Coordinates of N, CA and C in Angstrom, one line a residue:
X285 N -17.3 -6.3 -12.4 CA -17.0 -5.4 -11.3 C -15.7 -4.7 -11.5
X286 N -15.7 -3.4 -11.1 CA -14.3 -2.7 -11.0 C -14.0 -2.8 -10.2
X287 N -12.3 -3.2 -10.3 CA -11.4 -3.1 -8.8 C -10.3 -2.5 -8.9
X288 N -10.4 -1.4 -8.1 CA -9.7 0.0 -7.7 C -8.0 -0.6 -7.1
X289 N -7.2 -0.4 -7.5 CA -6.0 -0.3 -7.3 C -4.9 0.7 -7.5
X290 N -4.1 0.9 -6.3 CA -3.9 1.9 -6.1 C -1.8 1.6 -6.5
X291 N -1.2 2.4 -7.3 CA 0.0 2.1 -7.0 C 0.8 3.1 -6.4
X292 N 1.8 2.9 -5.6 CA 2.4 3.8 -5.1 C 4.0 3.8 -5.1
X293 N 4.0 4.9 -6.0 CA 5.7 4.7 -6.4 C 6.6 6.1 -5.7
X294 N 7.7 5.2 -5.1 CA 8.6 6.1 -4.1 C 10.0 6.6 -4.8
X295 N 10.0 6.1 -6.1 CA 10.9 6.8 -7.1 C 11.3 8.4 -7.0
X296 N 12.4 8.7 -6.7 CA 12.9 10.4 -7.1 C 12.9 11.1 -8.1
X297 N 13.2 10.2 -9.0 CA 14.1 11.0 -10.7 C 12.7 11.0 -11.4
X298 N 12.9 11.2 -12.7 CA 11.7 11.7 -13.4 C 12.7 10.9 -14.6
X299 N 12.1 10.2 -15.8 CA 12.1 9.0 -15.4 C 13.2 8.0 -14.3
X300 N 12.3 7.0 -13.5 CA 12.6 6.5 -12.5 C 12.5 5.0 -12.8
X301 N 14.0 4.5 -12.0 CA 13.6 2.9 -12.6 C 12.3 1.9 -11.7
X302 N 12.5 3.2 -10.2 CA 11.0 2.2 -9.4 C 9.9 2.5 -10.0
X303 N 9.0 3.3 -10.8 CA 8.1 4.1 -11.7 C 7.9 2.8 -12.7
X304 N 9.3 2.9 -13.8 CA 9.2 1.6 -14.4 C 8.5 0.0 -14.0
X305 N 9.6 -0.5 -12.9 CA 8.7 -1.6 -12.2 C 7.4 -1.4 -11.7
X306 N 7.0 -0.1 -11.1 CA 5.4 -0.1 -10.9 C 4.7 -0.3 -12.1
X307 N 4.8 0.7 -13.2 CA 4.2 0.3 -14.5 C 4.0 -1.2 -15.0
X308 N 5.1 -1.9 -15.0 CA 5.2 -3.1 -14.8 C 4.1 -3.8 -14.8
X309 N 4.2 -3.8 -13.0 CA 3.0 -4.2 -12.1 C 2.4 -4.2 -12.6
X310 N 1.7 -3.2 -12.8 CA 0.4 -2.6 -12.7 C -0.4 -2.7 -13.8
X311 N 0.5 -3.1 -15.1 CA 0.2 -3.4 -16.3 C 0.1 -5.4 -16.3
X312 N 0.7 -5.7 -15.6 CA 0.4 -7.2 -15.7 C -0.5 -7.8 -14.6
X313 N -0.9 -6.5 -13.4 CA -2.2 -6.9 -12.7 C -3.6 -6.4 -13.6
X314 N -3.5 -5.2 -14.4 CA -5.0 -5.1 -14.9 C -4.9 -6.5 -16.0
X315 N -4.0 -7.1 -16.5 CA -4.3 -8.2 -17.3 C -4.8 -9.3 -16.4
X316 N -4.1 -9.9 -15.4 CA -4.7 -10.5 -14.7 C -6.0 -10.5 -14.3
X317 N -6.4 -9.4 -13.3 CA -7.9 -9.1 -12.8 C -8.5 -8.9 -14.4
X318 N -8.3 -8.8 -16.0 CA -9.0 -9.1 -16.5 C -9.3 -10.4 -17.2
X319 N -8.5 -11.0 -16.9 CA -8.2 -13.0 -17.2 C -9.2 -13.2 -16.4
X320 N -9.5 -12.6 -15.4 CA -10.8 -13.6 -14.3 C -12.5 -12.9 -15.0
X321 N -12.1 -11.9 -15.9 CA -13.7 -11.3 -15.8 C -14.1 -10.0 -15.6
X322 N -13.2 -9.2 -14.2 CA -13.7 -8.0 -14.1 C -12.4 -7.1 -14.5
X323 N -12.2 -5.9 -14.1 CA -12.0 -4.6 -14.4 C -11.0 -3.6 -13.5
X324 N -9.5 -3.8 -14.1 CA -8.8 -2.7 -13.0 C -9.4 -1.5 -13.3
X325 N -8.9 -0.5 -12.6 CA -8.7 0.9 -12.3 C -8.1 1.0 -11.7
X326 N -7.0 1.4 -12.3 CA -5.2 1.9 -11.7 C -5.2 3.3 -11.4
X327 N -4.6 3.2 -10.6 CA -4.4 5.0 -10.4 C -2.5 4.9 -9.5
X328 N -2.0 5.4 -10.2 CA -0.4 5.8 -10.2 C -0.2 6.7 -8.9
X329 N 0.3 7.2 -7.7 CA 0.4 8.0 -6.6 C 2.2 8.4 -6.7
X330 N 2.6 9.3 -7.2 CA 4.5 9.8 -6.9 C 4.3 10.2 -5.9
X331 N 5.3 9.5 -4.9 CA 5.3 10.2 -3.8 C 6.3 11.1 -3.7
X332 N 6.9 11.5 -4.4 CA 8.0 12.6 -4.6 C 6.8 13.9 -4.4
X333 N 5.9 13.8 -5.2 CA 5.1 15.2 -5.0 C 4.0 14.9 -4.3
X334 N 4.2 14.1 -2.5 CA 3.6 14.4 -2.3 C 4.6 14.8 -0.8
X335 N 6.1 15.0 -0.9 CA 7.2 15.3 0.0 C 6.8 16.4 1.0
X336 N 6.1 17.3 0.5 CA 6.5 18.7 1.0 C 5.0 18.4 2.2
X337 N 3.7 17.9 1.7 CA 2.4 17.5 2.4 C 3.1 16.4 3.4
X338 N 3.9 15.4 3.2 CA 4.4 14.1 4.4 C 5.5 15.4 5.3
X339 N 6.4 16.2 5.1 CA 7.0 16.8 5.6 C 6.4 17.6 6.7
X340 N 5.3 18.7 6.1 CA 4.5 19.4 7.0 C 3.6 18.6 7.9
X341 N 3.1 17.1 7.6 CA 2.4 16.4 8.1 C 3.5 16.2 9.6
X342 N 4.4 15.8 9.3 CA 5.0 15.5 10.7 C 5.7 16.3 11.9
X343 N 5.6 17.6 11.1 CA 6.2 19.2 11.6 C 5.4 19.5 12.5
X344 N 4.0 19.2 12.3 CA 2.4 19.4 13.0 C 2.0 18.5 14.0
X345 N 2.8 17.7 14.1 CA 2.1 16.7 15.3 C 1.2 15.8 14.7
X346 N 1.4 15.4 13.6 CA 0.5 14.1 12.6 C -0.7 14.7 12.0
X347 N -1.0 16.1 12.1 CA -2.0 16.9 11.4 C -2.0 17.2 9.7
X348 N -2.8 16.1 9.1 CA -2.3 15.8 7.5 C -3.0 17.1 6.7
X349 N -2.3 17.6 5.5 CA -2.6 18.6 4.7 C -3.7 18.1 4.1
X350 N -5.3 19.0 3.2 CA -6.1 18.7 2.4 C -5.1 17.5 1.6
X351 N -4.3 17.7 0.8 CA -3.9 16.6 0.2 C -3.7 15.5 0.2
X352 N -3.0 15.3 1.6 CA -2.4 13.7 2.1 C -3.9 13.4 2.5
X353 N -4.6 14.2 3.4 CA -5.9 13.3 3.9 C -7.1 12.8 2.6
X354 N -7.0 13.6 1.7 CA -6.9 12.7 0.2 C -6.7 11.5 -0.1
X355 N -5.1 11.4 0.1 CA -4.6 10.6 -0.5 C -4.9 8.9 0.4
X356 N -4.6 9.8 1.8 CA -5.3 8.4 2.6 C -6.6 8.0 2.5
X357 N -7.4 8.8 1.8 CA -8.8 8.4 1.4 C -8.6 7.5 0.9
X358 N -8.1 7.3 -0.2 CA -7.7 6.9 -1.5 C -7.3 5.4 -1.4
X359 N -6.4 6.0 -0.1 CA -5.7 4.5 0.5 C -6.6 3.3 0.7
X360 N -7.5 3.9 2.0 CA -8.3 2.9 2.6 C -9.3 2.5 1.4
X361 N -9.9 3.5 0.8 CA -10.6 2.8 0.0 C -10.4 1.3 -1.0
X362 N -9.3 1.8 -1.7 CA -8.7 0.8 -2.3 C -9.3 -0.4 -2.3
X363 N -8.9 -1.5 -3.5 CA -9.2 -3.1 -3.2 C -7.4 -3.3 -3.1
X364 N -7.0 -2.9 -3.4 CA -5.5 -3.3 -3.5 C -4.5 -2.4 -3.5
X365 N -3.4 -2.9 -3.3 CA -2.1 -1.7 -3.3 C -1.2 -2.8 -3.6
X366 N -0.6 -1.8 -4.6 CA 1.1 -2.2 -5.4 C 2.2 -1.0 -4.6
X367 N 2.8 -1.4 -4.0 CA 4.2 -0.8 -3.4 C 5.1 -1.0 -4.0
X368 N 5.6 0.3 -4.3 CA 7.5 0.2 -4.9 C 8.4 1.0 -4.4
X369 N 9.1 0.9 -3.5 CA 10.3 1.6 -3.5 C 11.4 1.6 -3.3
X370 N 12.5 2.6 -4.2 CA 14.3 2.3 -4.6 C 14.4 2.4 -3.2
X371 N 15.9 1.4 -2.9 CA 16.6 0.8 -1.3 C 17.7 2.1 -1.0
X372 N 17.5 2.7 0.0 CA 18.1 3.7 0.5 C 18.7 3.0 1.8
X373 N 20.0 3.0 1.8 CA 20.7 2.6 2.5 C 20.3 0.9 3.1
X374 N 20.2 -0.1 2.5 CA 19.5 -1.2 2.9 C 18.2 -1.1 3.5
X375 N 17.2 -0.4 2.9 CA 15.9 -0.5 3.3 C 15.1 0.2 2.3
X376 N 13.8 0.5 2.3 CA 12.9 1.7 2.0 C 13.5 3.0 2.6
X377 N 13.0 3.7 0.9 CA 13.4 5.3 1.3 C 12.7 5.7 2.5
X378 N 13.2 7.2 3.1 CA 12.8 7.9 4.3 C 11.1 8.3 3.8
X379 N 11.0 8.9 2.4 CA 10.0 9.2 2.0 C 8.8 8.5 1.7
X380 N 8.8 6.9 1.8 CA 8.3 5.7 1.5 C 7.5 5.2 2.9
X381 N 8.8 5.7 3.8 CA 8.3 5.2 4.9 C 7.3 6.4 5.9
X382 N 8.1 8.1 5.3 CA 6.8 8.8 6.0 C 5.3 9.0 5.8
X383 N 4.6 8.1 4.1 CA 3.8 7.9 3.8 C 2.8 6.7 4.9
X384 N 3.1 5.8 5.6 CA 3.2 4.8 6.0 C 2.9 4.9 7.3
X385 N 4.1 5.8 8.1 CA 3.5 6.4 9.5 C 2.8 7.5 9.6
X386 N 2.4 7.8 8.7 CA 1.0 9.4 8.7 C -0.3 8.9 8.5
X387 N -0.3 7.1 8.2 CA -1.4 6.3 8.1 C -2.1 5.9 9.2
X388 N -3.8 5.8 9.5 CA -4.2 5.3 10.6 C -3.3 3.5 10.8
X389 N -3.7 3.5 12.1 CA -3.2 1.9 12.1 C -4.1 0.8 11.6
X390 N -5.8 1.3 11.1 CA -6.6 0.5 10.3 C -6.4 0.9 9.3
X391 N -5.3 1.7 8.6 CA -5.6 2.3 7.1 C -5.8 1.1 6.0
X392 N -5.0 -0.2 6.7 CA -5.3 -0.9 5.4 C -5.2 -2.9 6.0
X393 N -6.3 -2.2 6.9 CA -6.8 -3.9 7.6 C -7.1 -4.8 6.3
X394 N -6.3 -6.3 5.9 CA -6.5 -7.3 4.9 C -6.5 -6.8 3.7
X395 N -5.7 -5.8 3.4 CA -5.4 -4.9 2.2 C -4.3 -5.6 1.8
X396 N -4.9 -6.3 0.2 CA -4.2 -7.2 -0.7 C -2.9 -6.1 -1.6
X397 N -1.7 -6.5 -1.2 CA -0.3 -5.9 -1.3 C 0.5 -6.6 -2.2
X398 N 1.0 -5.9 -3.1 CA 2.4 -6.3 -3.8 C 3.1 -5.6 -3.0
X399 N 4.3 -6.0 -2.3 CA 5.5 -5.1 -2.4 C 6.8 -5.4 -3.3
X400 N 7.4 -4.1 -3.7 CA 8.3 -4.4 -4.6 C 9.4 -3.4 -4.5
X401 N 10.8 -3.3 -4.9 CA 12.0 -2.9 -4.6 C 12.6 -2.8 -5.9
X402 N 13.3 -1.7 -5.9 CA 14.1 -1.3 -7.2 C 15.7 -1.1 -6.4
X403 N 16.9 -1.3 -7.0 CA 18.4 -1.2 -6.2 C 19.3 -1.6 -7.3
X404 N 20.2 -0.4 -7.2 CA 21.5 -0.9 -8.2 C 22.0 -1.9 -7.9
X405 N 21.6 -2.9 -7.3 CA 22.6 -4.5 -7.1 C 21.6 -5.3 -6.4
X406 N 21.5 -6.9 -7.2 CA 21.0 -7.8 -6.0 C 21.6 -7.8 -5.1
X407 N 22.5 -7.0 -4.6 CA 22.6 -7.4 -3.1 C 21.8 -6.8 -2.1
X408 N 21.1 -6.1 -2.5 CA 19.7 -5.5 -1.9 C 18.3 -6.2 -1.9
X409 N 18.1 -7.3 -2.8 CA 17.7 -8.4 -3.0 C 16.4 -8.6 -1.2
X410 N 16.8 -8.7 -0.3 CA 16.6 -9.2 1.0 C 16.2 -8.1 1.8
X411 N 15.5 -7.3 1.0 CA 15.0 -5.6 1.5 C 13.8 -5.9 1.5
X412 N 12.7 -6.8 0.5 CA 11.5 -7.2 0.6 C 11.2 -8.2 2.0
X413 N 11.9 -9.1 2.2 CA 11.8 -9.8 3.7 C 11.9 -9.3 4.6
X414 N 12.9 -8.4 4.8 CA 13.8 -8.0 6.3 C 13.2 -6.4 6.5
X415 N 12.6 -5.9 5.5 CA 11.8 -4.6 5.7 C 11.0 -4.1 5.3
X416 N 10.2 -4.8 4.2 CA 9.3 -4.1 3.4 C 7.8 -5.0 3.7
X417 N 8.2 -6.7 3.9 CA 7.3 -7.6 4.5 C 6.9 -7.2 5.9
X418 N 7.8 -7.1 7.0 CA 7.4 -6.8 8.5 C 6.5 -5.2 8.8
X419 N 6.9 -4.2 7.6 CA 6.1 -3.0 7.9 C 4.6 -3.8 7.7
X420 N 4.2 -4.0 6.3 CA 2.9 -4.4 5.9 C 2.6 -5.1 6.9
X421 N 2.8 -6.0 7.3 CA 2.3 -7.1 8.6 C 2.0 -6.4 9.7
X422 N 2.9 -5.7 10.1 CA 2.9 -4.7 11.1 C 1.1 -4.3 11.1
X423 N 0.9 -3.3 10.0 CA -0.2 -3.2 9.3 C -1.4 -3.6 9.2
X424 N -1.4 -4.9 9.4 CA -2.4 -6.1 9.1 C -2.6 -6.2 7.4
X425 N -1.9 -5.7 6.6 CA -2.6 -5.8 5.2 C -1.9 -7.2 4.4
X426 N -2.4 -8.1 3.9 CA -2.4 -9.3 2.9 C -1.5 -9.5 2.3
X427 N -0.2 -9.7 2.5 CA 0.6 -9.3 1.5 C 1.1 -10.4 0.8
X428 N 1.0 -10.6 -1.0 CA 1.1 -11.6 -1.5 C 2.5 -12.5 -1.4
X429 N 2.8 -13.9 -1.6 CA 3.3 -14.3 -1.4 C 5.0 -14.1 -2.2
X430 N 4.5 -13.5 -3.0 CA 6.2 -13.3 -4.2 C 6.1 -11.8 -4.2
X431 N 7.1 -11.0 -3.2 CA 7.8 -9.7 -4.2 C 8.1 -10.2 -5.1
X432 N 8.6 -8.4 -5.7 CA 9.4 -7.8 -6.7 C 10.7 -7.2 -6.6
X433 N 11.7 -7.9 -7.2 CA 13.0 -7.0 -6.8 C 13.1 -6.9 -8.0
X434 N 13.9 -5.6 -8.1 CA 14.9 -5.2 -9.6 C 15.7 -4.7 -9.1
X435 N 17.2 -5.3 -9.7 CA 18.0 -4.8 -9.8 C 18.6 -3.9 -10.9
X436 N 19.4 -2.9 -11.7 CA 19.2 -2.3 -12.9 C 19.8 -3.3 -14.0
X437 N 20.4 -4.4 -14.1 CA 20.5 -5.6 -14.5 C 19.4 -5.9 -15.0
X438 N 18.2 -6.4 -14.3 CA 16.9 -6.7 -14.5 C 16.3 -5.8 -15.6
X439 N 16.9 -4.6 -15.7 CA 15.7 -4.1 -16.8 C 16.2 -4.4 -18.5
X440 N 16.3 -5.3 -18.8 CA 17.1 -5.6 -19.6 C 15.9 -7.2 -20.9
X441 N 16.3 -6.9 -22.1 CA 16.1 -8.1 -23.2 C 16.4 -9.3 -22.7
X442 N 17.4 -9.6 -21.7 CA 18.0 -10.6 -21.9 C 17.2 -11.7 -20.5
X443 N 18.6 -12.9 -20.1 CA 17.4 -13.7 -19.1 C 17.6 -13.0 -17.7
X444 N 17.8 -11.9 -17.8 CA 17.5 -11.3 -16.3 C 16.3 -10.7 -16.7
X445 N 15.9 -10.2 -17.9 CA 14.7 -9.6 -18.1 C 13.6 -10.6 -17.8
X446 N 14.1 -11.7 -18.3 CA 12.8 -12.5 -18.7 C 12.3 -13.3 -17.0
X447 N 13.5 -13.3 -16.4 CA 13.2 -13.4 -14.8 C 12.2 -12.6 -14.3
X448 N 12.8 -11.1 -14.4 CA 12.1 -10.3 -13.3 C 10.2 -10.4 -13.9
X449 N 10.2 -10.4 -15.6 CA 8.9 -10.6 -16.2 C 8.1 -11.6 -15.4
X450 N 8.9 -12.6 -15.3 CA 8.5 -14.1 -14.5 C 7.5 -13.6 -13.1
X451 N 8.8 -12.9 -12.1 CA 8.3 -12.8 -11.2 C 7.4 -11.7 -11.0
X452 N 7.1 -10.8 -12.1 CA 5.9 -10.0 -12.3 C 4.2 -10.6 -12.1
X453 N 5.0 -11.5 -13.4 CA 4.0 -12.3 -13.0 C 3.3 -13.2 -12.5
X454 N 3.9 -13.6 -11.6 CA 3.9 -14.5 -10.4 C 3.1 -13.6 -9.6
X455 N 3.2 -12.7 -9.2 CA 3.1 -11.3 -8.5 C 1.2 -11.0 -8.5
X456 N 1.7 -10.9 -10.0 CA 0.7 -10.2 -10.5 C -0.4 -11.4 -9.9
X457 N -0.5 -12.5 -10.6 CA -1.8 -13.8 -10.6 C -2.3 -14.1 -9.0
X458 N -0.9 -14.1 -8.3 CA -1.7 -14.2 -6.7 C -1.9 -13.0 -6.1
X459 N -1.8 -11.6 -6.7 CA -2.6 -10.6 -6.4 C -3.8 -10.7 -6.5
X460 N -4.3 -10.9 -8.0 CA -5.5 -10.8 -8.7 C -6.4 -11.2 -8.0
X461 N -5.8 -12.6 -7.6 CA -7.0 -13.2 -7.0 C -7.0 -13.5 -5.7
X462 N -6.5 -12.5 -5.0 CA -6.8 -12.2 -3.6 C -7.9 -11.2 -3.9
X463 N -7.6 -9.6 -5.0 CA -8.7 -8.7 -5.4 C -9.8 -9.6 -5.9
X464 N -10.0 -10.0 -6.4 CA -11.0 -10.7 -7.2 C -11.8 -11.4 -5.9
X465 N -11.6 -12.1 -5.5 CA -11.9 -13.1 -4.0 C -12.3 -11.9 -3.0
X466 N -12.4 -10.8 -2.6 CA -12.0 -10.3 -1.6 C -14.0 -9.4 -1.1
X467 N -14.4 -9.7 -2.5 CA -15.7 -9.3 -2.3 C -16.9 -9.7 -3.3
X468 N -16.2 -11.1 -3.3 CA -17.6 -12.1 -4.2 C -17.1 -13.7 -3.4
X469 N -16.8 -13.8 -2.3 CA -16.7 -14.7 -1.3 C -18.2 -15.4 -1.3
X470 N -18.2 -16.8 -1.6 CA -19.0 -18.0 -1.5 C -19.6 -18.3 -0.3
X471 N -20.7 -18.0 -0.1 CA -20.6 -18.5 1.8 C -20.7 -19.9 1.7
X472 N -20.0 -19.8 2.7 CA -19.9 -21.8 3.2 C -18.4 -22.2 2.7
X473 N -17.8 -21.7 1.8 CA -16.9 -22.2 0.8 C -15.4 -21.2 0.7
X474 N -15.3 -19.5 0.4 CA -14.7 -19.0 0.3 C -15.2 -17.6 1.2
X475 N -14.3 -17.1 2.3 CA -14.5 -16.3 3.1 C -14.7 -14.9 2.4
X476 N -16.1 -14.3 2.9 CA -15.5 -12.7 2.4 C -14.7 -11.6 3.2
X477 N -13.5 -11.7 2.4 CA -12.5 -11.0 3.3 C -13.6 -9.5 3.4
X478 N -13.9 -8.5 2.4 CA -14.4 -7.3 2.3 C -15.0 -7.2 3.6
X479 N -16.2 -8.0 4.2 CA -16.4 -7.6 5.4 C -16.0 -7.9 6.9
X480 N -14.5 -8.4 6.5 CA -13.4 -8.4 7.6 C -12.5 -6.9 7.7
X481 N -12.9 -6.4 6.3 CA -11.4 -6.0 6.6 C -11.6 -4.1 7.6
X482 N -12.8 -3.7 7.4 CA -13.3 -2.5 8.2 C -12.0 -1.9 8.3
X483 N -11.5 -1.0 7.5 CA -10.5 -0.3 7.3 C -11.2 1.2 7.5
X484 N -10.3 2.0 8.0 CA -10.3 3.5 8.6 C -9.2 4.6 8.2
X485 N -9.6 5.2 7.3 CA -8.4 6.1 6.8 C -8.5 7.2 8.2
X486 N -9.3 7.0 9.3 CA -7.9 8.4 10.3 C -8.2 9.8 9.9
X487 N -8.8 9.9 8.7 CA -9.5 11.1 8.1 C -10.8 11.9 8.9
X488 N -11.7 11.2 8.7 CA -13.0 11.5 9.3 C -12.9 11.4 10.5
X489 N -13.7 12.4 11.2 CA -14.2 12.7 12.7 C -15.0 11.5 13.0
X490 N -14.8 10.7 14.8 CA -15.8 10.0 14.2 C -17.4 10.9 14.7
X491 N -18.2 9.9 14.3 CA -20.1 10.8 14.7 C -20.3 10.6 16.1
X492 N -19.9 9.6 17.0 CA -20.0 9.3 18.1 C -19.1 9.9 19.3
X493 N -20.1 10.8 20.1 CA -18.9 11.9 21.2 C -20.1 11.5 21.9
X494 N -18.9 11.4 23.3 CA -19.2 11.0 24.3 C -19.5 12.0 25.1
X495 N -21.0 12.2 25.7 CA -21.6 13.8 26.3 C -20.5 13.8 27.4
X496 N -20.2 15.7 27.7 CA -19.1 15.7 29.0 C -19.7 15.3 30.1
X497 N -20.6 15.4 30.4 CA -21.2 15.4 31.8 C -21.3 14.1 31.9
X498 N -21.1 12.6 30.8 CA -20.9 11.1 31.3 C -19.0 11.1 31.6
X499 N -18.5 12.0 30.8 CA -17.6 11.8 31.2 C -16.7 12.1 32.8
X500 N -17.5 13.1 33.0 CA -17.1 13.6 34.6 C -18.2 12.5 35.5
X501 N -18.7 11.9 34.9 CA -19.5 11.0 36.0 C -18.9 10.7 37.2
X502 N -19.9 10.9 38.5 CA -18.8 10.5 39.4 C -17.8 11.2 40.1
X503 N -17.1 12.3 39.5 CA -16.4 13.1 40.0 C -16.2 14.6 40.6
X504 N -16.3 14.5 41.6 CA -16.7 15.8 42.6 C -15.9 17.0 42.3
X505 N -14.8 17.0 41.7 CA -14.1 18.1 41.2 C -13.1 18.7 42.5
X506 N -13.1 18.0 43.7 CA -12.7 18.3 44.9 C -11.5 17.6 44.5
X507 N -9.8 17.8 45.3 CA -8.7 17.4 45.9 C -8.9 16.0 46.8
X508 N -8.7 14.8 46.6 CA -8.6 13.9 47.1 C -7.5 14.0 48.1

């Protein structure tokens, strides 16, 4: 089986060191999901080009461009999402986060999450707990048990390299097999999340309108 994973990198520069750590990811999750048997399909998202569609999105009164409502297709569909984004002033960038509020509030019910963080200094280290864990929860989406931090230290031959590799892969393995688990669940034995998770990208109209004349039921149209 193929499982669709989606990364989402909030990197500015062209090359970017959060780009790098998503590659990362995303390269040590298709190994994983193929250690168990089946099949990533990664697909990379810059949100740098997608600034000008989150910008007009919120100029509009939450009215998303052909594009973004795309992209949140893309979203809900998903089996998984890898998050990365550089710490702008002790937190996620402004651009990271307008991806995130243009999202329905089911966009990503029991949606199996890396989050991960790029920052010129561990002392930004504490941006995955203090704000990048409570958005996703907020959320309802899965989020694995070990971020990603990099510091520009981290990208490195040496044992900071071989740390951050560590926690890649840490990352990576209890991702996997949340995707992997998420829609070949055992009955009796292992839950299937997939038919918990009824996720709504906010895109579609729904088919169900309520005739006007139930809705005025009842009401005489007169001044009480």
């Amino acid at each position: 089986m193929t499982r669709r994973i989606l990364v989402l990198s909030a990197g500015l520069s062209q090359p970017s060191s959060t780009r790098m750590l998503a590659d990362q990811i995303a390269q040590a999750t298709a190994a994983q999901i193929g250690a168990r048997g089946e099949e990533a399909q990664i697909e990379v998202i810059e949100l740098r080009e997608l600034a000008m569609d989150l910008a007009t999105t919120m100029a509009t009164g939450g009215i998303p461009t052909p594009h973004l409502s795309e992209v949140k297709e893309k979203i809900s569909a998903a089996d998984g999402l890898i998050a990365v984004t550089p710490v702008f002033t002790a937190s996620y960038s402004g651009l990271f986060k307008m991806l995130f509020d243009a999202l329905d509030t089911n966009a990503l019910n029991n949606m199996p999450v890396i989050i991960a963080a790029t920052a010129g200094t561990a002392r930004h280290s504490l941006v995955l707990d203090h704000a990048l864990r409570p958005l996703f929860s907020y959320l309802r989406a899965t989020v694995v048990p070990t971020g990603v931090f990099a510091a520009t230290e981290d990208f490195g031959s040496g044992e900071a390299g071989h740390d951050l590799s560590s926690r890649v892969q840490r990352a990576a393995s209890e991702f996997a097999a949340l995707v992997v688990a998420e829609k070949s669940g055992v009955g009796g034995f292992v839950p299937n999340i997939g038919d918990q998770r009824k996720r709504d990208s906010g895109v579609q109209l729904s088919q169900t309108v309520t005739p006007f004349a139930q809705l005025l039921k009842g009401r005489t149209g007169t001044a009480g």
